[in-house]
Amino acid sequence: MHQVIASPQGEKFVIARPGARKGMQIPRAMHQELAGAVDDRREVPGWLADAARQAWGIDLAGQRANGNVLVRPLTPLNYSRATWEINKGCNFNCEHCYLAERKFEGLPREEKERLLLMLRDAGVLWLQFTGGEPTIDRDFAHSYRYAYGLGMLIEILTNGSRLHRPDVIELLSSMRPHKVAVSLYGATAESFDSLTRKPGAYKLLMKGIKDAKESGIPLELVLIITKHNAHEIAAMREIAEEYAQAYTEYSNISPTYDGSAEPLAAQAPGLLDKSTVFQGCPAGHTFFHVDPHGFATMCKIGRENPISLMAEGLGGLLRLPDIADAQMLRSGGCSGCQLSASCRVCRPLAKAYQEAKAPLNTYCQHGNGDDAA
Ligand code: SF4
Ligand code: SF4
């Protein structure tokens, strides 16, 4: 199996090693040199052997490029990232979940493989497996291995409920993901199990992240702050500092992507973060989302005019940039807004809030009490 991947990444060329944070940028000429070395079954060039030793402590000197270096070609579509909802089913029932429905369904295994080949041919280097809970899909391990073998750097966005299982730890130890991002829903069984509505969930999660850390699996914790656990923020940060390489915090609860208000009940009062301003987003241009049936959309929230990759093939993606741009237009309740330059949310998210009839102060500058319009 390959040790490193050489790939286009947008306008650049990079070399990355699965499971390692550090990567390197190379000029196009070196990418071409590596492709030639693989085709001609030559040795790994000296400059790469030196750089790999320095960056990752691996010895590629004197080894053949083919087998050790996986060279991803330039692709006409040149996407670099995708998220894939392998299955929307989930073994938790979180109060704040942004999914409208969590039906347990997805593509048959061979179709999953066909989809992953298309993602590769679209140029996707960074692939996030998400759900629902991705690890409970019966083809998760197979799809993970398949995507890994195609030369993708994989992130798994998970509730962590299966991380305690030896087969999962073995999979992620032998084929290292770029990262495993685990949602943390509390620092005690009381808060965690009440938000996830799953008795015993906290205990298994803690065993899972401990096992993952001991196996050297790169963990990132995503702290989801809600009314159930707001009093435990300090303890949640301590857990993150103990087990994860990095962590992020989310305290703004969104409606479901199709505009249902139910998750908003989990919002912790007083913890709405209003500090960030929406800076633009390349959804649909450099990355896209795929649902369990192989429909591509600009992202997880902006799901208008889905493109069936299974029916149309990769050519369908040519329509995605225009579909994305149309969803970014300030329409509906945002038409002509005078405060849009300081808006906190993108247009697809604002639309979900508007459809959910969420209070203005949860997402809109006009709800700040400093309404200039
Ligand atoms: S674990 Fe994630 S997908 Fe599952 S119910 Fe909770 S928020 Fe939704
Ligand atoms: S929800 Fe908004 S910010 Fe997030 S990816 Fe979609 S368009 Fe971009």
PDB file of N, CA and C and ligand atoms in Angstrom, residues 90 92-94 96-97 99 102 132 159 185, ligand 1:
ATOM      1  N   CYS A  90     -28.680   6.602  12.241  1.00  0.00           N
ATOM      2  CA  CYS A  90     -27.827   6.897  13.386  1.00  0.00           C
ATOM      3  C   CYS A  90     -28.302   6.094  14.591  1.00  0.00           C
ATOM      4  N   PHE A  92     -27.808   7.230  17.634  1.00  0.00           N
ATOM      5  CA  PHE A  92     -28.183   8.228  18.634  1.00  0.00           C
ATOM      6  C   PHE A  92     -29.457   8.920  18.149  1.00  0.00           C
ATOM      7  N   ASN A  93     -30.026   9.718  19.011  1.00  0.00           N
ATOM      8  CA  ASN A  93     -31.256  10.443  18.657  1.00  0.00           C
ATOM      9  C   ASN A  93     -31.146  11.848  19.252  1.00  0.00           C
ATOM     10  N   CYS A  94     -30.089  12.564  18.849  1.00  0.00           N
ATOM     11  CA  CYS A  94     -29.772  13.842  19.496  1.00  0.00           C
ATOM     12  C   CYS A  94     -30.868  14.889  19.289  1.00  0.00           C
ATOM     13  N   HIS A  96     -30.460  18.026  19.148  1.00  0.00           N
ATOM     14  CA  HIS A  96     -30.048  19.162  18.324  1.00  0.00           C
ATOM     15  C   HIS A  96     -29.749  18.781  16.881  1.00  0.00           C
ATOM     16  N   CYS A  97     -29.993  17.526  16.468  1.00  0.00           N
ATOM     17  CA  CYS A  97     -29.511  17.028  15.175  1.00  0.00           C
ATOM     18  C   CYS A  97     -30.061  17.861  14.012  1.00  0.00           C
ATOM     19  N   LEU A  99     -30.200  16.918  10.903  1.00  0.00           N
ATOM     20  CA  LEU A  99     -30.780  16.110   9.832  1.00  0.00           C
ATOM     21  C   LEU A  99     -32.290  16.040  10.009  1.00  0.00           C
ATOM     22  N   ARG A 102     -33.475  10.564   9.743  1.00  0.00           N
ATOM     23  CA  ARG A 102     -32.276   9.729   9.790  1.00  0.00           C
ATOM     24  C   ARG A 102     -32.633   8.311   9.338  1.00  0.00           C
ATOM     25  N   GLY A 132     -25.884  10.974   9.475  1.00  0.00           N
ATOM     26  CA  GLY A 132     -25.993   9.858  10.386  1.00  0.00           C
ATOM     27  C   GLY A 132     -24.661   9.510  11.045  1.00  0.00           C
ATOM     28  N   ASN A 159     -20.026  10.049  15.905  1.00  0.00           N
ATOM     29  CA  ASN A 159     -20.435  10.263  17.296  1.00  0.00           C
ATOM     30  C   ASN A 159     -19.577   9.426  18.252  1.00  0.00           C
ATOM     31  N   TYR A 185     -20.723  15.393  23.512  1.00  0.00           N
ATOM     32  CA  TYR A 185     -22.027  15.952  23.881  1.00  0.00           C
ATOM     33  C   TYR A 185     -22.179  16.182  25.376  1.00  0.00           C
TER      34      TYR A 185
HETATM   35  S1  SF4 B   1     -24.970  11.601  16.506  1.00  0.00           S
HETATM   36 FE1  SF4 B   1     -25.039  13.153  14.881  1.00  0.00          FE
HETATM   37  S2  SF4 B   1     -26.310  12.268  13.270  1.00  0.00           S
HETATM   38 FE2  SF4 B   1     -26.643  11.073  15.137  1.00  0.00          FE
HETATM   39  S3  SF4 B   1     -28.472  11.955  16.038  1.00  0.00           S
HETATM   40 FE3  SF4 B   1     -26.651  12.926  16.977  1.00  0.00          FE
HETATM   41  S4  SF4 B   1     -26.290  14.791  15.742  1.00  0.00           S
HETATM   42 FE4  SF4 B   1     -27.652  13.445  14.548  1.00  0.00          FE
END
